[in-house]
PDB file of C-alpha atoms in Angstrom:
ATOM      1  CA  MET A 293      22.897  17.601  12.632  1.00 79.00           C
ATOM      2  CA  ILE A 294      19.713  15.724  11.930  1.00 82.00           C
ATOM      3  CA  THR A 295      17.665  15.185  15.073  1.00 84.00           C
ATOM      4  CA  ILE A 296      14.545  13.112  15.704  1.00 86.00           C
ATOM      5  CA  THR A 297      12.421  16.251  15.226  1.00 88.00           C
ATOM      6  CA  HIS A 298      13.555  16.576  11.606  1.00 89.00           C
ATOM      7  CA  TYR A 299      12.518  13.031  10.839  1.00 91.00           C
ATOM      8  CA  LEU A 300       9.181  13.349  12.654  1.00 92.00           C
ATOM      9  CA  VAL A 301       8.282  16.597  10.878  1.00 93.00           C
ATOM     10  CA  PHE A 302       9.073  14.970   7.533  1.00 94.00           C
ATOM     11  CA  SER A 303       6.880  11.994   8.401  1.00 94.00           C
ATOM     12  CA  ALA A 304       4.002  14.259   9.500  1.00 94.00           C
ATOM     13  CA  LEU A 305       4.318  16.236   6.260  1.00 94.00           C
ATOM     14  CA  LEU A 306       4.140  13.062   4.178  1.00 95.00           C
ATOM     15  CA  PHE A 307       1.054  11.925   6.092  1.00 94.00           C
ATOM     16  CA  CYS A 308      -0.713  15.265   5.565  1.00 94.00           C
ATOM     17  CA  ILE A 309       0.083  15.241   1.839  1.00 94.00           C
ATOM     18  CA  SER A 310      -1.462  11.794   1.485  1.00 93.00           C
ATOM     19  CA  VAL A 311      -4.582  12.911   3.406  1.00 93.00           C
ATOM     20  CA  ALA A 312      -4.875  15.757   0.895  1.00 92.00           C
ATOM     21  CA  GLY A 313      -4.452  13.154  -1.857  1.00 90.00           C
ATOM     22  CA  ILE A 314      -7.473  11.235  -0.576  1.00 90.00           C
ATOM     23  CA  PHE A 315      -9.568  14.412  -0.781  1.00 88.00           C
ATOM     24  CA  ILE A 316      -8.340  15.453  -4.225  1.00 86.00           C
ATOM     25  CA  ASN A 317      -8.522  12.039  -5.912  1.00 81.00           C
ATOM     26  CA  ARG A 318     -11.851  10.967  -4.521  1.00 78.00           C
ATOM     27  CA  ARG A 319     -13.153  10.251  -8.036  1.00 79.00           C
ATOM     28  CA  ASN A 320     -10.553   7.570  -8.757  1.00 83.00           C
ATOM     29  CA  ILE A 321     -10.340   4.552  -6.432  1.00 86.00           C
ATOM     30  CA  LEU A 322      -6.947   3.505  -7.776  1.00 88.00           C
ATOM     31  CA  LEU A 323      -5.391   6.800  -6.696  1.00 88.00           C
ATOM     32  CA  LEU A 324      -7.163   6.502  -3.333  1.00 90.00           C
ATOM     33  CA  LEU A 325      -5.428   3.168  -2.801  1.00 91.00           C
ATOM     34  CA  MET A 326      -2.081   4.743  -3.738  1.00 91.00           C
ATOM     35  CA  SER A 327      -2.657   7.538  -1.209  1.00 93.00           C
ATOM     36  CA  ILE A 328      -3.376   4.921   1.464  1.00 93.00           C
ATOM     37  CA  GLU A 329      -0.067   3.238   0.603  1.00 92.00           C
ATOM     38  CA  LEU A 330       1.656   6.593   1.072  1.00 93.00           C
ATOM     39  CA  MET A 331       0.026   7.041   4.494  1.00 94.00           C
ATOM     40  CA  LEU A 332       1.194   3.559   5.531  1.00 94.00           C
ATOM     41  CA  LEU A 333       4.701   4.465   4.400  1.00 94.00           C
ATOM     42  CA  SER A 334       4.787   7.557   6.613  1.00 95.00           C
ATOM     43  CA  ILE A 335       3.497   5.535   9.582  1.00 95.00           C
ATOM     44  CA  ASN A 336       6.170   2.901   8.989  1.00 95.00           C
ATOM     45  CA  THR A 337       8.799   5.628   8.817  1.00 95.00           C
ATOM     46  CA  ASN A 338       7.581   6.865  12.205  1.00 94.00           C
ATOM     47  CA  PHE A 339       7.950   3.384  13.661  1.00 94.00           C
ATOM     48  CA  ILE A 340      11.502   3.115  12.339  1.00 94.00           C
ATOM     49  CA  ILE A 341      12.457   6.576  13.622  1.00 92.00           C
ATOM     50  CA  PHE A 342      11.391   5.710  17.165  1.00 90.00           C
ATOM     51  CA  SER A 343      12.975   2.274  16.874  1.00 90.00           C
ATOM     52  CA  HIS A 344      16.264   3.917  15.940  1.00 88.00           C
ATOM     53  CA  TYR A 345      16.209   6.625  18.576  1.00 86.00           C
ATOM     54  CA  SER A 346      15.008   4.463  21.469  1.00 84.00           C
ATOM     55  CA  ASN A 347      17.423   1.681  20.556  1.00 83.00           C
ATOM     56  CA  ASP A 348      14.700  -0.962  20.446  1.00 84.00           C
ATOM     57  CA  ILE A 349      14.280  -3.438  17.598  1.00 88.00           C
ATOM     58  CA  THR A 350      10.563  -4.048  18.359  1.00 90.00           C
ATOM     59  CA  GLY A 351       9.480  -1.115  16.214  1.00 91.00           C
ATOM     60  CA  GLN A 352      11.099  -2.723  13.172  1.00 92.00           C
ATOM     61  CA  VAL A 353       9.329  -6.016  13.888  1.00 93.00           C
ATOM     62  CA  PHE A 354       6.036  -4.122  13.857  1.00 94.00           C
ATOM     63  CA  VAL A 355       6.948  -2.482  10.546  1.00 94.00           C
ATOM     64  CA  PHE A 356       7.474  -5.990   9.188  1.00 93.00           C
ATOM     65  CA  PHE A 357       3.923  -6.958  10.212  1.00 94.00           C
ATOM     66  CA  ILE A 358       2.458  -3.722   8.832  1.00 93.00           C
ATOM     67  CA  LEU A 359       4.203  -4.310   5.480  1.00 92.00           C
ATOM     68  CA  ALA A 360       2.729  -7.827   5.263  1.00 92.00           C
ATOM     69  CA  VAL A 361      -0.788  -6.626   6.098  1.00 93.00           C
ATOM     70  CA  ALA A 362      -0.464  -3.689   3.672  1.00 92.00           C
ATOM     71  CA  ALA A 363       0.577  -6.054   0.875  1.00 91.00           C
ATOM     72  CA  ALA A 364      -2.462  -8.240   1.579  1.00 93.00           C
ATOM     73  CA  GLU A 365      -4.696  -5.162   1.678  1.00 92.00           C
ATOM     74  CA  SER A 366      -3.466  -3.816  -1.643  1.00 91.00           C
ATOM     75  CA  ALA A 367      -3.797  -7.244  -3.302  1.00 91.00           C
ATOM     76  CA  ILE A 368      -7.441  -7.565  -2.206  1.00 93.00           C
ATOM     77  CA  GLY A 369      -8.116  -3.901  -2.992  1.00 91.00           C
ATOM     78  CA  LEU A 370      -6.802  -4.273  -6.531  1.00 91.00           C
ATOM     79  CA  ALA A 371      -8.868  -7.447  -7.007  1.00 92.00           C
ATOM     80  CA  ILE A 372     -11.976  -5.554  -5.911  1.00 90.00           C
ATOM     81  CA  ILE A 373     -11.099  -2.694  -8.275  1.00 89.00           C
ATOM     82  CA  VAL A 374     -10.706  -5.053 -11.246  1.00 89.00           C
ATOM     83  CA  SER A 375     -14.036  -6.760 -10.617  1.00 88.00           C
ATOM     84  CA  LEU A 376     -15.713  -3.398  -9.975  1.00 86.00           C
ATOM     85  CA  PHE A 377     -14.388  -2.033 -13.257  1.00 86.00           C
ATOM     86  CA  ARG A 378     -15.746  -5.107 -15.026  1.00 84.00           C
ATOM     87  CA  LEU A 379     -19.149  -4.447 -13.485  1.00 82.00           C
ATOM     88  CA  LYS A 380     -19.419  -0.652 -13.806  1.00 80.00           C
ATOM     89  CA  ASN A 381     -16.893   0.212 -16.521  1.00 79.00           C
ATOM     90  CA  SER A 382     -15.616   3.135 -14.479  1.00 76.00           C
ATOM     91  CA  LEU A 383     -13.670   3.822 -11.295  1.00 76.00           C
ATOM     92  CA  ASP A 384     -15.732   6.817 -10.207  1.00 76.00           C
ATOM     93  CA  ILE A 385     -16.799   6.614  -6.552  1.00 76.00           C
ATOM     94  CA  ASP A 386     -20.092   8.325  -7.419  1.00 74.00           C
ATOM     95  CA  THR A 387     -21.184   5.505  -9.713  1.00 76.00           C
ATOM     96  CA  ILE A 388     -20.770   2.929  -6.963  1.00 75.00           C
ATOM     97  CA  SER A 389     -24.087   3.282  -5.220  1.00 75.00           C
ATOM     98  CA  ASN A 390     -25.530  -0.217  -5.376  1.00 74.00           C
ATOM     99  CA  LEU A 391     -26.180  -0.375  -1.653  1.00 76.00           C
ATOM    100  CA  LYS A 392     -27.944   3.042  -1.695  1.00 73.00           C
ATOM    101  CA  GLY A 393     -26.141   4.035   1.490  1.00 63.00           C
TER     102      GLY A 393
ATOM    103  CA  MET B 107      27.083  20.088   6.710  1.00 77.00           C
ATOM    104  CA  ASP B 108      28.125  16.482   6.786  1.00 88.00           C
ATOM    105  CA  ILE B 109      27.082  13.920   4.204  1.00 89.00           C
ATOM    106  CA  THR B 110      24.187  12.620   6.341  1.00 89.00           C
ATOM    107  CA  THR B 111      22.553  16.045   6.497  1.00 92.00           C
ATOM    108  CA  ILE B 112      22.898  16.586   2.758  1.00 93.00           C
ATOM    109  CA  LEU B 113      21.519  13.118   2.037  1.00 92.00           C
ATOM    110  CA  PHE B 114      18.592  13.655   4.424  1.00 93.00           C
ATOM    111  CA  TYR B 115      17.547  16.921   2.795  1.00 94.00           C
ATOM    112  CA  LEU B 116      18.016  15.528  -0.722  1.00 95.00           C
ATOM    113  CA  VAL B 117      15.956  12.397  -0.049  1.00 94.00           C
ATOM    114  CA  THR B 118      13.167  14.168   1.835  1.00 95.00           C
ATOM    115  CA  THR B 119      12.907  16.881  -0.831  1.00 95.00           C
ATOM    116  CA  VAL B 120      12.561  14.242  -3.545  1.00 96.00           C
ATOM    117  CA  ILE B 121       9.918  12.370  -1.516  1.00 95.00           C
ATOM    118  CA  ILE B 122       7.847  15.460  -0.697  1.00 95.00           C
ATOM    119  CA  LEU B 123       7.970  16.871  -4.242  1.00 96.00           C
ATOM    120  CA  SER B 124       7.100  13.585  -5.888  1.00 95.00           C
ATOM    121  CA  SER B 125       4.274  12.865  -3.431  1.00 94.00           C
ATOM    122  CA  VAL B 126       2.774  16.296  -4.105  1.00 93.00           C
ATOM    123  CA  SER B 127       2.994  15.689  -7.839  1.00 93.00           C
ATOM    124  CA  MET B 128       1.595  12.158  -7.341  1.00 91.00           C
ATOM    125  CA  ILE B 129      -1.632  13.442  -5.823  1.00 88.00           C
ATOM    126  CA  ILE B 130      -2.229  16.165  -8.409  1.00 87.00           C
ATOM    127  CA  VAL B 131      -1.045  14.400 -11.571  1.00 86.00           C
ATOM    128  CA  ASN B 132      -3.702  13.568 -14.145  1.00 80.00           C
ATOM    129  CA  ASN B 133      -2.308  10.305 -15.451  1.00 84.00           C
ATOM    130  CA  THR B 134      -2.617   7.187 -13.279  1.00 87.00           C
ATOM    131  CA  VAL B 135       0.460   5.555 -14.826  1.00 89.00           C
ATOM    132  CA  HIS B 136       2.556   8.596 -13.914  1.00 90.00           C
ATOM    133  CA  ALA B 137       1.166   8.443 -10.370  1.00 91.00           C
ATOM    134  CA  ALA B 138       2.218   4.794 -10.036  1.00 91.00           C
ATOM    135  CA  LEU B 139       5.711   5.565 -11.351  1.00 92.00           C
ATOM    136  CA  LEU B 140       6.058   8.487  -8.929  1.00 94.00           C
ATOM    137  CA  LEU B 141       5.030   6.101  -6.143  1.00 93.00           C
ATOM    138  CA  VAL B 142       7.944   3.863  -7.164  1.00 93.00           C
ATOM    139  CA  LEU B 143      10.293   6.860  -6.789  1.00 94.00           C
ATOM    140  CA  ILE B 144       8.828   7.697  -3.371  1.00 95.00           C
ATOM    141  CA  PHE B 145       9.232   4.147  -2.093  1.00 94.00           C
ATOM    142  CA  PHE B 146      12.786   3.889  -3.357  1.00 95.00           C
ATOM    143  CA  ASN B 147      13.782   7.131  -1.640  1.00 95.00           C
ATOM    144  CA  SER B 148      12.064   5.991   1.535  1.00 95.00           C
ATOM    145  CA  ALA B 149      14.198   2.869   1.429  1.00 95.00           C
ATOM    146  CA  ILE B 150      17.272   5.139   1.403  1.00 94.00           C
ATOM    147  CA  LEU B 151      15.870   7.044   4.386  1.00 94.00           C
ATOM    148  CA  TRP B 152      15.263   3.792   6.277  1.00 94.00           C
ATOM    149  CA  LEU B 153      18.824   2.765   5.493  1.00 92.00           C
ATOM    150  CA  MET B 154      19.994   6.020   7.094  1.00 91.00           C
ATOM    151  CA  LEU B 155      17.998   5.023  10.181  1.00 89.00           C
ATOM    152  CA  GLN B 156      19.905   1.712  10.294  1.00 88.00           C
ATOM    153  CA  ALA B 157      16.951  -0.458   9.333  1.00 89.00           C
ATOM    154  CA  GLU B 158      18.836  -2.363   6.639  1.00 90.00           C
ATOM    155  CA  PHE B 159      16.586  -5.415   6.510  1.00 92.00           C
ATOM    156  CA  LEU B 160      13.371  -3.425   6.171  1.00 92.00           C
ATOM    157  CA  SER B 161      14.799  -1.095   3.564  1.00 93.00           C
ATOM    158  CA  ILE B 162      15.742  -4.052   1.361  1.00 92.00           C
ATOM    159  CA  ILE B 163      12.309  -5.574   2.035  1.00 91.00           C
ATOM    160  CA  LEU B 164      10.715  -2.280   0.963  1.00 92.00           C
ATOM    161  CA  VAL B 165      12.571  -2.301  -2.345  1.00 93.00           C
ATOM    162  CA  LEU B 166      12.076  -6.007  -3.049  1.00 91.00           C
ATOM    163  CA  VAL B 167       8.492  -6.500  -1.861  1.00 87.00           C
ATOM    164  CA  TYR B 168       7.005  -3.071  -2.409  1.00 88.00           C
ATOM    165  CA  VAL B 169       8.731  -1.734  -5.485  1.00 90.00           C
ATOM    166  CA  GLY B 170       9.190  -5.227  -6.895  1.00 90.00           C
ATOM    167  CA  ALA B 171       5.777  -6.719  -6.271  1.00 88.00           C
ATOM    168  CA  VAL B 172       3.068  -4.399  -4.986  1.00 86.00           C
ATOM    169  CA  LEU B 173       3.814  -1.416  -7.205  1.00 88.00           C
ATOM    170  CA  VAL B 174       4.277  -3.647 -10.243  1.00 89.00           C
ATOM    171  CA  LEU B 175       0.829  -5.034  -9.387  1.00 89.00           C
ATOM    172  CA  PHE B 176      -0.467  -1.448  -9.318  1.00 88.00           C
ATOM    173  CA  LEU B 177       1.064  -0.713 -12.722  1.00 89.00           C
ATOM    174  CA  PHE B 178      -0.335  -3.986 -14.053  1.00 89.00           C
ATOM    175  CA  VAL B 179      -3.862  -3.101 -12.912  1.00 88.00           C
ATOM    176  CA  VAL B 180      -3.565   0.442 -14.282  1.00 86.00           C
ATOM    177  CA  MET B 181      -2.588  -0.893 -17.686  1.00 85.00           C
ATOM    178  CA  LEU B 182      -5.181  -3.692 -17.554  1.00 85.00           C
ATOM    179  CA  LEU B 183      -8.046  -1.271 -17.065  1.00 83.00           C
ATOM    180  CA  ASP B 184      -8.936   1.089 -19.860  1.00 74.00           C
ATOM    181  CA  LEU B 185      -9.237   4.148 -17.648  1.00 72.00           C
ATOM    182  CA  PRO B 186     -11.112   7.204 -18.841  1.00 65.00           C
ATOM    183  CA  LYS B 187      -9.478  10.592 -18.446  1.00 64.00           C
ATOM    184  CA  LYS B 188      -9.977  12.146 -15.045  1.00 57.00           C
ATOM    185  CA  GLN B 189     -12.915  14.521 -14.927  1.00 57.00           C
ATOM    186  CA  LYS B 190     -12.064  18.066 -14.011  1.00 56.00           C
ATOM    187  CA  ALA B 191     -15.516  19.100 -12.837  1.00 54.00           C
ATOM    188  CA  ASN B 192     -16.185  19.852  -9.183  1.00 60.00           C
ATOM    189  CA  GLN B 193     -12.499  19.645  -8.302  1.00 69.00           C
ATOM    190  CA  LYS B 194     -12.082  23.173  -6.912  1.00 77.00           C
ATOM    191  CA  LEU B 195     -14.150  22.580  -3.779  1.00 80.00           C
ATOM    192  CA  TYR B 196     -12.304  19.394  -2.885  1.00 79.00           C
ATOM    193  CA  LEU B 197      -8.937  21.042  -3.514  1.00 83.00           C
ATOM    194  CA  LEU B 198      -9.872  23.793  -1.045  1.00 87.00           C
ATOM    195  CA  PHE B 199     -11.079  21.277   1.533  1.00 86.00           C
ATOM    196  CA  SER B 200      -7.995  19.122   1.141  1.00 87.00           C
ATOM    197  CA  ILE B 201      -5.630  22.066   1.567  1.00 90.00           C
ATOM    198  CA  ILE B 202      -7.466  23.281   4.675  1.00 92.00           C
ATOM    199  CA  THR B 203      -7.560  19.810   6.255  1.00 91.00           C
ATOM    200  CA  SER B 204      -3.961  18.913   5.596  1.00 91.00           C
ATOM    201  CA  VAL B 205      -2.589  22.312   6.630  1.00 93.00           C
ATOM    202  CA  VAL B 206      -4.517  22.205   9.915  1.00 94.00           C
ATOM    203  CA  MET B 207      -3.334  18.637  10.551  1.00 93.00           C
ATOM    204  CA  PHE B 208       0.259  19.541   9.785  1.00 92.00           C
ATOM    205  CA  ILE B 209       0.257  22.607  12.033  1.00 94.00           C
ATOM    206  CA  GLU B 210      -1.138  20.568  14.917  1.00 93.00           C
ATOM    207  CA  LEU B 211       1.358  17.775  14.419  1.00 91.00           C
ATOM    208  CA  TYR B 212       4.186  20.303  14.097  1.00 90.00           C
ATOM    209  CA  ILE B 213       3.264  21.958  17.394  1.00 91.00           C
ATOM    210  CA  VAL B 214       3.087  18.586  19.138  1.00 89.00           C
ATOM    211  CA  ILE B 215       6.406  17.386  17.711  1.00 87.00           C
ATOM    212  CA  PHE B 216       8.290  20.632  18.130  1.00 84.00           C
ATOM    213  CA  TYR B 217       7.380  21.296  21.733  1.00 85.00           C
ATOM    214  CA  GLN B 218       7.792  17.703  22.819  1.00 79.00           C
ATOM    215  CA  ASP B 219      11.073  17.171  24.595  1.00 75.00           C
ATOM    216  CA  PHE B 220      12.407  13.860  23.358  1.00 75.00           C
ATOM    217  CA  SER B 221      15.819  14.247  24.970  1.00 68.00           C
ATOM    218  CA  ASN B 222      14.776  12.759  28.306  1.00 63.00           C
ATOM    219  CA  SER B 223      12.981   9.669  27.105  1.00 64.00           C
ATOM    220  CA  LEU B 224      15.072   8.879  24.047  1.00 65.00           C
ATOM    221  CA  ILE B 225      18.816   8.567  23.867  1.00 62.00           C
ATOM    222  CA  ALA B 226      20.212   8.927  20.377  1.00 55.00           C
ATOM    223  CA  ILE B 227      22.492   5.945  20.480  1.00 58.00           C
ATOM    224  CA  PRO B 228      22.579   3.756  17.400  1.00 54.00           C
ATOM    225  CA  LEU B 229      21.342   0.202  17.516  1.00 52.00           C
ATOM    226  CA  PRO B 230      23.917  -2.372  18.648  1.00 58.00           C
ATOM    227  CA  GLU B 231      26.631  -3.242  16.205  1.00 64.00           C
ATOM    228  CA  SER B 232      25.232  -6.718  15.604  1.00 73.00           C
ATOM    229  CA  ASN B 233      23.410  -7.880  12.510  1.00 82.00           C
ATOM    230  CA  ASN B 234      20.094  -6.064  12.002  1.00 84.00           C
ATOM    231  CA  THR B 235      18.493  -9.025  10.215  1.00 88.00           C
ATOM    232  CA  TYR B 236      19.653 -11.341  13.007  1.00 89.00           C
ATOM    233  CA  GLU B 237      18.046  -9.114  15.650  1.00 87.00           C
ATOM    234  CA  ILE B 238      14.711  -8.961  13.805  1.00 90.00           C
ATOM    235  CA  GLY B 239      14.736 -12.707  13.181  1.00 90.00           C
ATOM    236  CA  LEU B 240      15.444 -13.375  16.838  1.00 90.00           C
ATOM    237  CA  MET B 241      12.470 -11.233  17.863  1.00 89.00           C
ATOM    238  CA  LEU B 242      10.181 -12.719  15.198  1.00 91.00           C
ATOM    239  CA  PHE B 243      10.774 -16.326  16.161  1.00 93.00           C
ATOM    240  CA  THR B 244      10.742 -15.885  19.938  1.00 93.00           C
ATOM    241  CA  ASP B 245       8.499 -13.125  21.271  1.00 91.00           C
ATOM    242  CA  TYR B 246       6.346 -12.598  18.196  1.00 93.00           C
ATOM    243  CA  VAL B 247       6.082 -16.105  16.798  1.00 94.00           C
ATOM    244  CA  PHE B 248       2.284 -16.179  17.143  1.00 95.00           C
ATOM    245  CA  SER B 249       1.920 -12.839  15.327  1.00 94.00           C
ATOM    246  CA  PHE B 250       4.275 -14.155  12.670  1.00 94.00           C
ATOM    247  CA  GLU B 251       2.037 -17.175  12.048  1.00 95.00           C
ATOM    248  CA  VAL B 252      -1.060 -14.970  12.008  1.00 95.00           C
ATOM    249  CA  THR B 253       0.681 -12.846   9.346  1.00 94.00           C
ATOM    250  CA  ALA B 254       1.240 -15.953   7.251  1.00 94.00           C
ATOM    251  CA  PHE B 255      -2.455 -16.780   7.610  1.00 95.00           C
ATOM    252  CA  ILE B 256      -3.436 -13.230   6.578  1.00 95.00           C
ATOM    253  CA  LEU B 257      -1.367 -13.594   3.406  1.00 94.00           C
ATOM    254  CA  LEU B 258      -3.084 -16.918   2.665  1.00 95.00           C
ATOM    255  CA  VAL B 259      -6.497 -15.293   3.148  1.00 95.00           C
ATOM    256  CA  ALA B 260      -5.431 -12.474   0.815  1.00 94.00           C
ATOM    257  CA  ILE B 261      -4.457 -14.937  -1.909  1.00 93.00           C
ATOM    258  CA  ILE B 262      -7.752 -16.843  -1.623  1.00 94.00           C
ATOM    259  CA  ALA B 263      -9.815 -13.627  -1.483  1.00 93.00           C
ATOM    260  CA  ALA B 264      -8.092 -12.099  -4.515  1.00 91.00           C
ATOM    261  CA  ILE B 265      -8.825 -15.247  -6.535  1.00 91.00           C
ATOM    262  CA  ALA B 266     -12.362 -15.682  -5.199  1.00 91.00           C
ATOM    263  CA  ILE B 267     -13.371 -12.093  -5.990  1.00 89.00           C
ATOM    264  CA  ASN B 268     -12.295 -12.322  -9.600  1.00 85.00           C
ATOM    265  CA  ILE B 269     -13.420 -15.837 -10.445  1.00 83.00           C
ATOM    266  CA  SER B 270     -16.297 -15.815 -12.908  1.00 74.00           C
ATOM    267  CA  ASP B 271     -19.086 -18.373 -13.020  1.00 69.00           C
ATOM    268  CA  LYS B 272     -19.658 -18.042 -16.724  1.00 68.00           C
ATOM    269  CA  GLN B 273     -17.822 -20.769 -18.538  1.00 64.00           C
ATOM    270  CA  LYS B 274     -16.273 -19.155 -21.561  1.00 68.00           C
ATOM    271  CA  ALA B 275     -13.790 -21.767 -22.693  1.00 70.00           C
ATOM    272  CA  LEU B 276     -14.830 -25.080 -24.200  1.00 76.00           C
ATOM    273  CA  ARG B 277     -13.555 -27.707 -21.854  1.00 77.00           C
ATOM    274  CA  GLN B 278     -14.552 -31.142 -20.623  1.00 81.00           C
ATOM    275  CA  ASP B 279     -16.429 -31.560 -17.359  1.00 80.00           C
ATOM    276  CA  PRO B 280     -15.472 -35.023 -15.995  1.00 84.00           C
ATOM    277  CA  GLY B 281     -18.344 -35.038 -13.505  1.00 83.00           C
ATOM    278  CA  LYS B 282     -20.939 -34.659 -16.226  1.00 83.00           C
ATOM    279  CA  GLN B 283     -19.178 -37.194 -18.423  1.00 83.00           C
ATOM    280  CA  VAL B 284     -19.303 -39.855 -15.714  1.00 86.00           C
ATOM    281  CA  LEU B 285     -22.985 -39.263 -15.029  1.00 86.00           C
ATOM    282  CA  GLU B 286     -24.016 -39.633 -18.664  1.00 84.00           C
ATOM    283  CA  ASN B 287     -25.624 -42.930 -19.601  1.00 84.00           C
ATOM    284  CA  LYS B 288     -26.447 -44.519 -22.869  1.00 82.00           C
ATOM    285  CA  SER B 289     -30.094 -43.475 -23.030  1.00 81.00           C
ATOM    286  CA  ASP B 290     -29.199 -39.767 -22.880  1.00 79.00           C
ATOM    287  CA  ARG B 291     -27.019 -39.953 -25.906  1.00 80.00           C
ATOM    288  CA  LEU B 292     -28.310 -42.728 -28.083  1.00 83.00           C
ATOM    289  CA  LYS B 293     -31.821 -43.270 -29.327  1.00 81.00           C
ATOM    290  CA  ILE B 294     -32.432 -46.478 -31.212  1.00 80.00           C
ATOM    291  CA  ILE B 295     -35.118 -46.275 -33.856  1.00 81.00           C
ATOM    292  CA  LYS B 296     -36.112 -49.581 -35.267  1.00 80.00           C
ATOM    293  CA  ASP B 297     -37.516 -50.101 -38.699  1.00 80.00           C
ATOM    294  CA  ASP B 298     -40.754 -51.467 -37.198  1.00 76.00           C
ATOM    295  CA  ASP B 299     -41.557 -48.138 -35.562  1.00 65.00           C
ATOM    296  CA  LEU B 300     -41.425 -46.200 -38.748  1.00 64.00           C
TER     297      LEU B 300
END
């Protein structure tokens, strides 16, 4: 019997794997963006789990909004990546130091 | 073991294995394709949680549009091979961070008693899409319109970031053509001047 704990542990595991992905792939912005998508997926799964188990449709409405915002975010992020690659000819985070921060 | 249990373990195993291989794989194209697999399996998981509308949206919008956009960008850019230097330290840090986070989350989830606050009854037998639509256009209609505006802003921003000022193609500029007058173009030299 699959309980809510099974689903929540799976979602937490997916989130932790994508956090590790951000650390490992910090030299490639494209893979960073993919890891962020994975984190958003685990958060959305959490929303749907609680929506299912508390018998409330509101959680699914919020997932709808998060999906729309995530699509907008990835579209702008990819546009930034393309123009950055045109400027620097690489996707390495270490070469992006124009602002000297 | 009923079919739901088997399906849950199958789907979650595929998701976890492919996400682990996504973050350590060397090739960006392979990472994007593994992300497609992860999203598709997540759609199956959402279907098991009776979120039919969102699981179809995940396949259509995410796998169909966003991840194809990712693949398109990966193939558009001529990416150099990933450097291997200095990776050991970050691998160690990432493992420590994620393991600590997972243990904490596991303790919180496992010792939380959900049985009082949550009753595991399935959503009502009505249409899932109908329920979401009813919520979207009554209680959350303002948020819905803000979402539409966010998508518009995303379209304009994505175009504005990548537009280039340098005019590469030869094309007519009607504004300049209208402003031209005869003296700019034509110089009359009479025989008397020579």
